[in-house]
Short mmCIF file of C-alpha atoms in Angstrom, two decimals:
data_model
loop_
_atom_site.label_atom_id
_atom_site.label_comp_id
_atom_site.label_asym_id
_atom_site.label_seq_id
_atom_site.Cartn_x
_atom_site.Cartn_y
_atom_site.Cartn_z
CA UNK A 238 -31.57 58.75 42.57
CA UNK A 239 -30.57 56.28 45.36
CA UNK A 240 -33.24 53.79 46.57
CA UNK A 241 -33.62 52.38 49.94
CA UNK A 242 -31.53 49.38 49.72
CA UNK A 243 -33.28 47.24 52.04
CA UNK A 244 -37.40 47.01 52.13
CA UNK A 245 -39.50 45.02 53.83
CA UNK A 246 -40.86 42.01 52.09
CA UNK A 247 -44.25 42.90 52.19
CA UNK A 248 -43.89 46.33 51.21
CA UNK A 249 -42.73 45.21 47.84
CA UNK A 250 -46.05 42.68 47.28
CA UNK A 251 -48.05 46.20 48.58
CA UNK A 252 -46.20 47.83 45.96
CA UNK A 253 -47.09 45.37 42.96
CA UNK A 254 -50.96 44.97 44.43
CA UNK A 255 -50.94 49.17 43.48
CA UNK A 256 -49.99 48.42 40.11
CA UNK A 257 -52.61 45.57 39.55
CA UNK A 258 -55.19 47.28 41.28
CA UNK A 259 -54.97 50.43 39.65
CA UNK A 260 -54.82 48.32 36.12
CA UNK A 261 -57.87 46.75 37.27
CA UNK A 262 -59.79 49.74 38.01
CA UNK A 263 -58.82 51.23 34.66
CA UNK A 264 -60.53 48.41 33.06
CA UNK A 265 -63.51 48.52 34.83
CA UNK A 266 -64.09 51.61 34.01
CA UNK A 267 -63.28 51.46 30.54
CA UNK A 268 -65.89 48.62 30.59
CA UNK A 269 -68.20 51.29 31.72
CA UNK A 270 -67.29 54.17 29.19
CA UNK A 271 -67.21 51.87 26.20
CA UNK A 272 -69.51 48.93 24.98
CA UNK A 273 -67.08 47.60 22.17
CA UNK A 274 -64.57 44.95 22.97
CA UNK A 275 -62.50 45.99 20.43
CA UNK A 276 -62.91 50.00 21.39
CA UNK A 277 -61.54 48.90 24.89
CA UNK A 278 -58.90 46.66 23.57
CA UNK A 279 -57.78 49.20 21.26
CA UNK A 280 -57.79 51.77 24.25
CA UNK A 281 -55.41 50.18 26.40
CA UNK A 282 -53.33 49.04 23.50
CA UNK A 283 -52.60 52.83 23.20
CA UNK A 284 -52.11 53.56 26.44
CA UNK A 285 -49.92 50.73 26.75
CA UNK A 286 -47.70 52.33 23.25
CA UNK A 287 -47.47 55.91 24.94
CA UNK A 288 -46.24 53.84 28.30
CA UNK A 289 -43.63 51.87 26.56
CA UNK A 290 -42.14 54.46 24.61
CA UNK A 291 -41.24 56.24 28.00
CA UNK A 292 -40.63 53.01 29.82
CA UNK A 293 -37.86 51.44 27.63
CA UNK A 294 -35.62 54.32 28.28
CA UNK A 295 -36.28 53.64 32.23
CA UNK A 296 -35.65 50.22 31.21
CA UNK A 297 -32.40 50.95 29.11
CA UNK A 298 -31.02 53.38 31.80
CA UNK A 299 -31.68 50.66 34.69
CA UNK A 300 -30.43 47.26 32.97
CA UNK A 301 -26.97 47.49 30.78
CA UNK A 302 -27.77 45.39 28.10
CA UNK A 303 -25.42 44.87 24.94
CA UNK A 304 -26.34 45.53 21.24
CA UNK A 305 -28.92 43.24 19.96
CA UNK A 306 -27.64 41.12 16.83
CA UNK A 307 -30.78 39.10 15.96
CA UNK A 308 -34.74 39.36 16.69
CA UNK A 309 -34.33 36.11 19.16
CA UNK A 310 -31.88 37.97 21.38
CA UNK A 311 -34.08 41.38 21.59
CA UNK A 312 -36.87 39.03 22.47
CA UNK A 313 -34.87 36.84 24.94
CA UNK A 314 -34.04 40.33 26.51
CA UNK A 315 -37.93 41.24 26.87
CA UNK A 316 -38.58 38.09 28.73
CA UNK A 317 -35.74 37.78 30.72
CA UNK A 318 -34.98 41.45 31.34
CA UNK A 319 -37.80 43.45 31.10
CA UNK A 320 -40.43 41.19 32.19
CA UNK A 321 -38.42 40.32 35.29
CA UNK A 322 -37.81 44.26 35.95
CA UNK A 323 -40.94 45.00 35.89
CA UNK A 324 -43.47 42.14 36.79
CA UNK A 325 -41.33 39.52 38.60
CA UNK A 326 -41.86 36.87 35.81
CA UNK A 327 -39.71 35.41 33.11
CA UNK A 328 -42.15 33.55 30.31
CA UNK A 329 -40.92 31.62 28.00
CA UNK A 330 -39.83 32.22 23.90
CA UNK A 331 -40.46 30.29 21.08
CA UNK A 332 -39.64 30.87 17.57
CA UNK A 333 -42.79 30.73 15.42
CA UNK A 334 -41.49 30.80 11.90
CA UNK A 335 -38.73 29.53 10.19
CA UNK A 336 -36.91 33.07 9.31
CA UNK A 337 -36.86 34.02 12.45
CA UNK A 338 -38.93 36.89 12.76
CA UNK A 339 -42.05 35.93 14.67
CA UNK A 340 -42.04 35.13 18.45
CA UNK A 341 -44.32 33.73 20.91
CA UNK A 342 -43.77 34.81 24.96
CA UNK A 343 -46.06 32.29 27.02
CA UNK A 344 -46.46 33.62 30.48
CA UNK A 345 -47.68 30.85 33.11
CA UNK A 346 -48.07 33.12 35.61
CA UNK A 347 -49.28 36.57 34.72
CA UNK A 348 -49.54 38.75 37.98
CA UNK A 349 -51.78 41.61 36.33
CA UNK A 350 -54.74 38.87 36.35
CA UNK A 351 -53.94 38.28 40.03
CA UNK A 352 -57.40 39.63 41.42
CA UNK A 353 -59.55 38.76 38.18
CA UNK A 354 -61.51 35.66 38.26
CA UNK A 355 -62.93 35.72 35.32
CA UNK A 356 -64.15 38.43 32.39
CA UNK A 357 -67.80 40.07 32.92
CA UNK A 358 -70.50 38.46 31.05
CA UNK A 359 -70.74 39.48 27.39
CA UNK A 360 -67.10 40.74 27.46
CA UNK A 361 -66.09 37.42 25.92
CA UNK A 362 -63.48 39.32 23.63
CA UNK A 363 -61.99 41.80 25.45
CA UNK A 364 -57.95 41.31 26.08
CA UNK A 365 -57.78 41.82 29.77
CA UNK A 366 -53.81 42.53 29.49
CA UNK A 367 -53.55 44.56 26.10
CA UNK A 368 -51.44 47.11 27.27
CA UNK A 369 -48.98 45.00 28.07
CA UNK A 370 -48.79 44.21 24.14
CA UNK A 371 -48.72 48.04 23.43
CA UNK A 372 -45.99 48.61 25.93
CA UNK A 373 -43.99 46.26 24.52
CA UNK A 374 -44.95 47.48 20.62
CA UNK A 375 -44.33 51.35 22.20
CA UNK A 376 -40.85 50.17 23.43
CA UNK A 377 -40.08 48.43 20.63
CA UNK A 378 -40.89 51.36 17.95
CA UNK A 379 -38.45 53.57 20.24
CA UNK A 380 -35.47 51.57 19.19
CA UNK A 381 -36.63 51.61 15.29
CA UNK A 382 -37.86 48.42 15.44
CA UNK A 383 -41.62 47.91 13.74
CA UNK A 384 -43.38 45.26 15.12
CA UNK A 385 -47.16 43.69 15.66
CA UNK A 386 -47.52 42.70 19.04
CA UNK A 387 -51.23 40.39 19.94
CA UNK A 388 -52.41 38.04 22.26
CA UNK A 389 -52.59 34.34 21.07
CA UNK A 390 -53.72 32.69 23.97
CA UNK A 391 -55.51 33.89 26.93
CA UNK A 392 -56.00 31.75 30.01
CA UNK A 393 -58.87 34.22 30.93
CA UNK A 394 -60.75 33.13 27.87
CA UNK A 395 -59.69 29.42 28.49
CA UNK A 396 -56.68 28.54 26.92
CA UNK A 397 -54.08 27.13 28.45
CA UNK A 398 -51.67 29.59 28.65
CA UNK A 399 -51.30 33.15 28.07
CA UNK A 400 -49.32 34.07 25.00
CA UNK A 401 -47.85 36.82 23.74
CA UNK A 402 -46.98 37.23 19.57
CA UNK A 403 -44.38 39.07 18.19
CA UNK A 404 -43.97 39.35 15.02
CA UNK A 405 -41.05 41.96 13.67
CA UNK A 406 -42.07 43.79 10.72
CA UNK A 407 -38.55 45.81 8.96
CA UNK A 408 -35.83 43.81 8.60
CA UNK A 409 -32.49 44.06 10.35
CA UNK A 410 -30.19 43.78 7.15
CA UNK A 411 -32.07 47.57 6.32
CA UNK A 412 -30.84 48.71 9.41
CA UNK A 413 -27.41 47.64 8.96
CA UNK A 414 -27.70 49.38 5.85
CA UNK A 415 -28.56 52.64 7.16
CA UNK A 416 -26.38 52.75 9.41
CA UNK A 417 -23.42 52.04 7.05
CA UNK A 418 -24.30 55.34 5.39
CA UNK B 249 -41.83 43.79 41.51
CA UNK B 250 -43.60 46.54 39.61
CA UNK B 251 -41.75 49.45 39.51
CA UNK B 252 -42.85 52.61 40.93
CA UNK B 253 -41.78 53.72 36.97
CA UNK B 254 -44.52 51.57 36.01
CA UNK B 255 -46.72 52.68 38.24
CA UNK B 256 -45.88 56.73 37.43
CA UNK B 257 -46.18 55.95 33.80
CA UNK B 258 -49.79 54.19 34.17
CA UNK B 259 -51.30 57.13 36.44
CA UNK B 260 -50.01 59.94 33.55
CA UNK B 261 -51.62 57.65 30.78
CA UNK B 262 -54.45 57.71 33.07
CA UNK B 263 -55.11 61.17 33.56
CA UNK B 264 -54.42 62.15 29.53
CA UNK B 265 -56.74 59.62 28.33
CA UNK B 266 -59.75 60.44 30.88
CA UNK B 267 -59.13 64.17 29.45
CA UNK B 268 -58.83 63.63 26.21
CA UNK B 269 -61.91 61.22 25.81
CA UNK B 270 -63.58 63.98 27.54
CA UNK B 271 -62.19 66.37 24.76
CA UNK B 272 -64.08 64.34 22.26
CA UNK B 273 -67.68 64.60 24.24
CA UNK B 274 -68.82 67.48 26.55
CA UNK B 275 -67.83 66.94 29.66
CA UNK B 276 -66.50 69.37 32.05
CA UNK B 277 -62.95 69.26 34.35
CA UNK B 278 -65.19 68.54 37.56
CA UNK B 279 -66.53 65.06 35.78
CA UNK B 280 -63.01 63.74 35.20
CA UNK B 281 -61.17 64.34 38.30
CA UNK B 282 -64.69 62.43 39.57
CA UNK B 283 -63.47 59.51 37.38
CA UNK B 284 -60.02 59.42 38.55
CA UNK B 285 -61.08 59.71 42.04
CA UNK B 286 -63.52 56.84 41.86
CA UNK B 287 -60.88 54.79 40.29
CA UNK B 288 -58.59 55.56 43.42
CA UNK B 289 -61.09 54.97 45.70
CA UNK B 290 -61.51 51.21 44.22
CA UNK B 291 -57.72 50.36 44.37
CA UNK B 292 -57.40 52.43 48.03
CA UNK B 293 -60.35 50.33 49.15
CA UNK B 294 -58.47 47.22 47.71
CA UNK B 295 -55.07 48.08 49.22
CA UNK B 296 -55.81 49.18 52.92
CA UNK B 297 -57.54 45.37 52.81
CA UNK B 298 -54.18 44.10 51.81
CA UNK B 299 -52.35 46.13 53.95
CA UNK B 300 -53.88 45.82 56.90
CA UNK B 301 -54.97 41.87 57.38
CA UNK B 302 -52.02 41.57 59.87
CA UNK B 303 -51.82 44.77 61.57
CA UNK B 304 -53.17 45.35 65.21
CA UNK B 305 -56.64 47.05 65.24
CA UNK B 306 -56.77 50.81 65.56
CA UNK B 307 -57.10 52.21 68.77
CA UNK B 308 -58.84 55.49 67.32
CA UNK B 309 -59.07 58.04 64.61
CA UNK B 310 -55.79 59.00 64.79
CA UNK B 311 -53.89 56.30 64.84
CA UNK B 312 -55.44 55.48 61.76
CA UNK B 313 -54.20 58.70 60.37
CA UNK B 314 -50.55 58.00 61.61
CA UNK B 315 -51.14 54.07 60.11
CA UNK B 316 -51.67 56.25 56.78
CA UNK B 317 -49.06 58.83 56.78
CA UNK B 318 -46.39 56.42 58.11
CA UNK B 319 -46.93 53.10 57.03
CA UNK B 320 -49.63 53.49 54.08
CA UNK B 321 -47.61 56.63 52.17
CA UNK B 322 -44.25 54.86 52.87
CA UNK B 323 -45.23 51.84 51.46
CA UNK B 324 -47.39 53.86 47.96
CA UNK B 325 -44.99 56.58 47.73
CA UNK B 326 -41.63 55.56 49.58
CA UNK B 327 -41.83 58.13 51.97
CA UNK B 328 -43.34 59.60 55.20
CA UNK B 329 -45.78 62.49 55.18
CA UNK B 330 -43.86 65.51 56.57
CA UNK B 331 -46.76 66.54 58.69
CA UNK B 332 -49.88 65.98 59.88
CA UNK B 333 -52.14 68.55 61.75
CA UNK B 334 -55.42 68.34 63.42
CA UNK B 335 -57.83 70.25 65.15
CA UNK B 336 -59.08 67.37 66.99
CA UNK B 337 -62.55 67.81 65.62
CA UNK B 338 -62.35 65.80 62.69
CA UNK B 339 -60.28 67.72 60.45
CA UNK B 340 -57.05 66.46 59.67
CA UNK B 341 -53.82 68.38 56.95
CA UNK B 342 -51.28 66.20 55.86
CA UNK B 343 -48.76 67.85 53.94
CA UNK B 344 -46.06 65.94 51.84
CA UNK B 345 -43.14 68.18 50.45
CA UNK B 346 -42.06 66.39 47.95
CA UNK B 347 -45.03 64.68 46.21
CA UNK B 348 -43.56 61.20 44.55
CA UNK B 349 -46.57 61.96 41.54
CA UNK B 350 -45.13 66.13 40.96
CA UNK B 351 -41.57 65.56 41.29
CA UNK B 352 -40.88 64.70 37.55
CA UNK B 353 -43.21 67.89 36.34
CA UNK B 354 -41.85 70.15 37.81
CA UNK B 355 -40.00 72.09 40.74
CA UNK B 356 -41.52 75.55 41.60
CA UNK B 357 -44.66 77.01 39.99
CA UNK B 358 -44.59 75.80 36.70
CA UNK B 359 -47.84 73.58 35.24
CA UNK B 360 -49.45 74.52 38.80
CA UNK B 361 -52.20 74.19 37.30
CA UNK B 362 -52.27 71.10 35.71
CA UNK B 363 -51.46 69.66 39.53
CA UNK B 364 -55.06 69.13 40.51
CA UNK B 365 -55.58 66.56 37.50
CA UNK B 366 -53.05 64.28 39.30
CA UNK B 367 -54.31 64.38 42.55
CA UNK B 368 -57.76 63.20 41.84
CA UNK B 369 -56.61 59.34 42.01
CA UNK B 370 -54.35 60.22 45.02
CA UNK B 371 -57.48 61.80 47.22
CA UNK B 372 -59.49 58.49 46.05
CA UNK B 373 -56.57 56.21 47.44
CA UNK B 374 -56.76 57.69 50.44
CA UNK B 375 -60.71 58.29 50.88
CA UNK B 376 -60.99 54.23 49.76
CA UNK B 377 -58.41 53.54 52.31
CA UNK B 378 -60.28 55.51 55.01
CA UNK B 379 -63.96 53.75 54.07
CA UNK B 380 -62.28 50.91 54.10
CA UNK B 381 -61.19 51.26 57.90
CA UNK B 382 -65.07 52.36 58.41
CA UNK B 383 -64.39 56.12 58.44
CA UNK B 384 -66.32 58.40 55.74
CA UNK B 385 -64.69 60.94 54.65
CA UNK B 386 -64.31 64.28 52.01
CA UNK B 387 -60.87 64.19 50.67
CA UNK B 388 -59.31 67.36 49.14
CA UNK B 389 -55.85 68.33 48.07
CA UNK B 390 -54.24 71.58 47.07
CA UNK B 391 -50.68 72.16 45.17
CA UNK B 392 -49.05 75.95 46.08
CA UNK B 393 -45.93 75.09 44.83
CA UNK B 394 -44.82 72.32 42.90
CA UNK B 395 -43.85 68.95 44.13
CA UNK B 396 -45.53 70.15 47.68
CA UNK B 397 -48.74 68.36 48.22
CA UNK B 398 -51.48 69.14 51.05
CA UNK B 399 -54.46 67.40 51.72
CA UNK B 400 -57.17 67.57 53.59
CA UNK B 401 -59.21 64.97 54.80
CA UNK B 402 -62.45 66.16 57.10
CA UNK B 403 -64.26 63.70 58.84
CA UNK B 404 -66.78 65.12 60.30
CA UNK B 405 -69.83 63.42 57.58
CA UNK B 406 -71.19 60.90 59.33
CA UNK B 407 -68.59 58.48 61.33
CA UNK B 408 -69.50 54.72 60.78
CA UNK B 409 -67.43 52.72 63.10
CA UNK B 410 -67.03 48.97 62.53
CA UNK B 411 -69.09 47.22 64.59
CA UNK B 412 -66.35 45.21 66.74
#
């Protein structure tokens, strides 16, 4: 499939302002259907798991990247890969514990949010962006990797920043293992 | 830089979680295409304002119908409506051959009728877009064979012009 290889500026910002609108539209209307926080939350984090298992193999045809050695480099490839395929940003990874297997992504600019102020009154607890954790849980399960993916910050409930937690769940070595067989 | 893959993906999610939360209660086909189609009229409402704060104003009716096959569709679904018809009464048929939404399902008559579930947010987009540029409208869009689309957009409820 060959795409138009030039487009005008504007059309592209058109193009992401679909995206975010139709995101926010979902939401509010999830608002509607359900009164629980968590019933939402745990709505669009399985919308956002049957998304990424489709999307990583968009994203694995589109971007040629190696075999993944370590947690840090699959995680380093979400940021600076995926994230900048698909939504224009790159946050930033840090390592949360010392073996390695837990990862924060702090976004400082998080373009689904673009057109939300702030959360409705007496949804204090709802995660705005949630699918974006079940996309990248969804992706993740499609390469056999198990792993808990939650917001830890949200700068729509106040925090500073908005950050993402990763925490992989099977080990590598097993991996190895089964692959030696 | 969100990918029209991201886009695609979202609107199927869409459309099998509306249906499936409606498998769980009793509600019929007609209330969830109404869902969908709200939920496109929202973001068409949003995007035409977008879209439009540096374009020239619209000389009439249909120029604002070429604005949305040319411009509008190019810029949602990276391509040109094939053609547009009118009776000059209000009524206008624009007919897309190769739907950006039904290309991946399928290429002839299979799942034809599945279609009209993922049209609903499509005839939203555009009946949002259309309030949006003060015209009310009724919205409707028919599949015959798969990936060509034709809709239907009749004016003739009640015009509201912008007051200029």
């Amino acid at each position: 499939m060959s795409r138009p290889a030039h487009r005008r500026p504007e059309y592209r910002k058109i193009n992401k302002d679909l995206f975010v609108l139709t995101y926010g539209a979902l939401v509010a209307q999830l608002c509607k259907d359900y009164e629980k926080d968590e019933d939402v939350n745990n709505y669009l984090d399985k919308m956002g798991y049957g998304i990424g298992t489709r999307l990583v193999e968009d994203f694995l045809a589109r971007s040629c990247v190696r075999r993944c050695h370590s947690y840090s480099e699959i995680t380093d490839i979400i940021a600076q890969v995926a994230f900048k395929t698909y939504l224009g940003i790159t946050p930033s990874v840090t390592c949360n514990n010392p073996s390695r297997t837990a990862f924060s992504l702090i976004l400082d600019k998080n373009p689904l949010v673009e057109f939300v102020e702030e959360l409705p009154a007496g949804r204090s607890s709802l995660c705005y962006c949630n699918l974006l954790c079940g996309i990248i849980r969804g992706a993740l399960e499609m390469v056999h990797l198990a792993a808990d993916v939650t917001f830890l910050q949200d700068k729509l409930k106040g925090d500073s920043v908005t950050e993402i937690g990763i925490t992989f769940l099977k080990k590598l070595d097993e991996k190895k293992y089964r692959r030696k067989k | 830089m969100a990918d029209e893959a991201l886009f695609l993906l979202l609107h199927n999610e869409m459309v099998s979680g509306v249906y499936k939360s409606a498998e769980q209660g009793e509600v019929e086909n007609g209330r969830c295409i109404t869902k969908l189609e709200n939920m496109g009229f929202r973001v068409g409402q949003g995007l035409i304002e977008r879209f439009t704060k540096d374009t020239a104003r619209f000389k009439d009716e249909l120029d604002i119908m070429k604005f949305i096959c040319k411009d509008f569709w190019t810029t949602v679904f990276k391509k040109q409506i094939d053609n547009l018809r009118t009776n000059h009464q209000g009524i206008y048929v624009l007919q897309d051959n190769k739907f950006r939404l039904l290309t991946q399902m399928s290429a002839g008559k299979q799942y034809l009728e599945h279609a009209s579930k993922y049209l609903a947010f499509t005839c939203g987009l555009i009946r949002g877009g259309l309030s949006n540029l003060g015209i009310k409208s009724i919205v409707t869009a028919e599949v015959s064979s798969m990936p060509a689309l034709t809709s239907m957009s009749d004016h003739t409820l009640k015009k509201e012009k912008l007051d200029k």
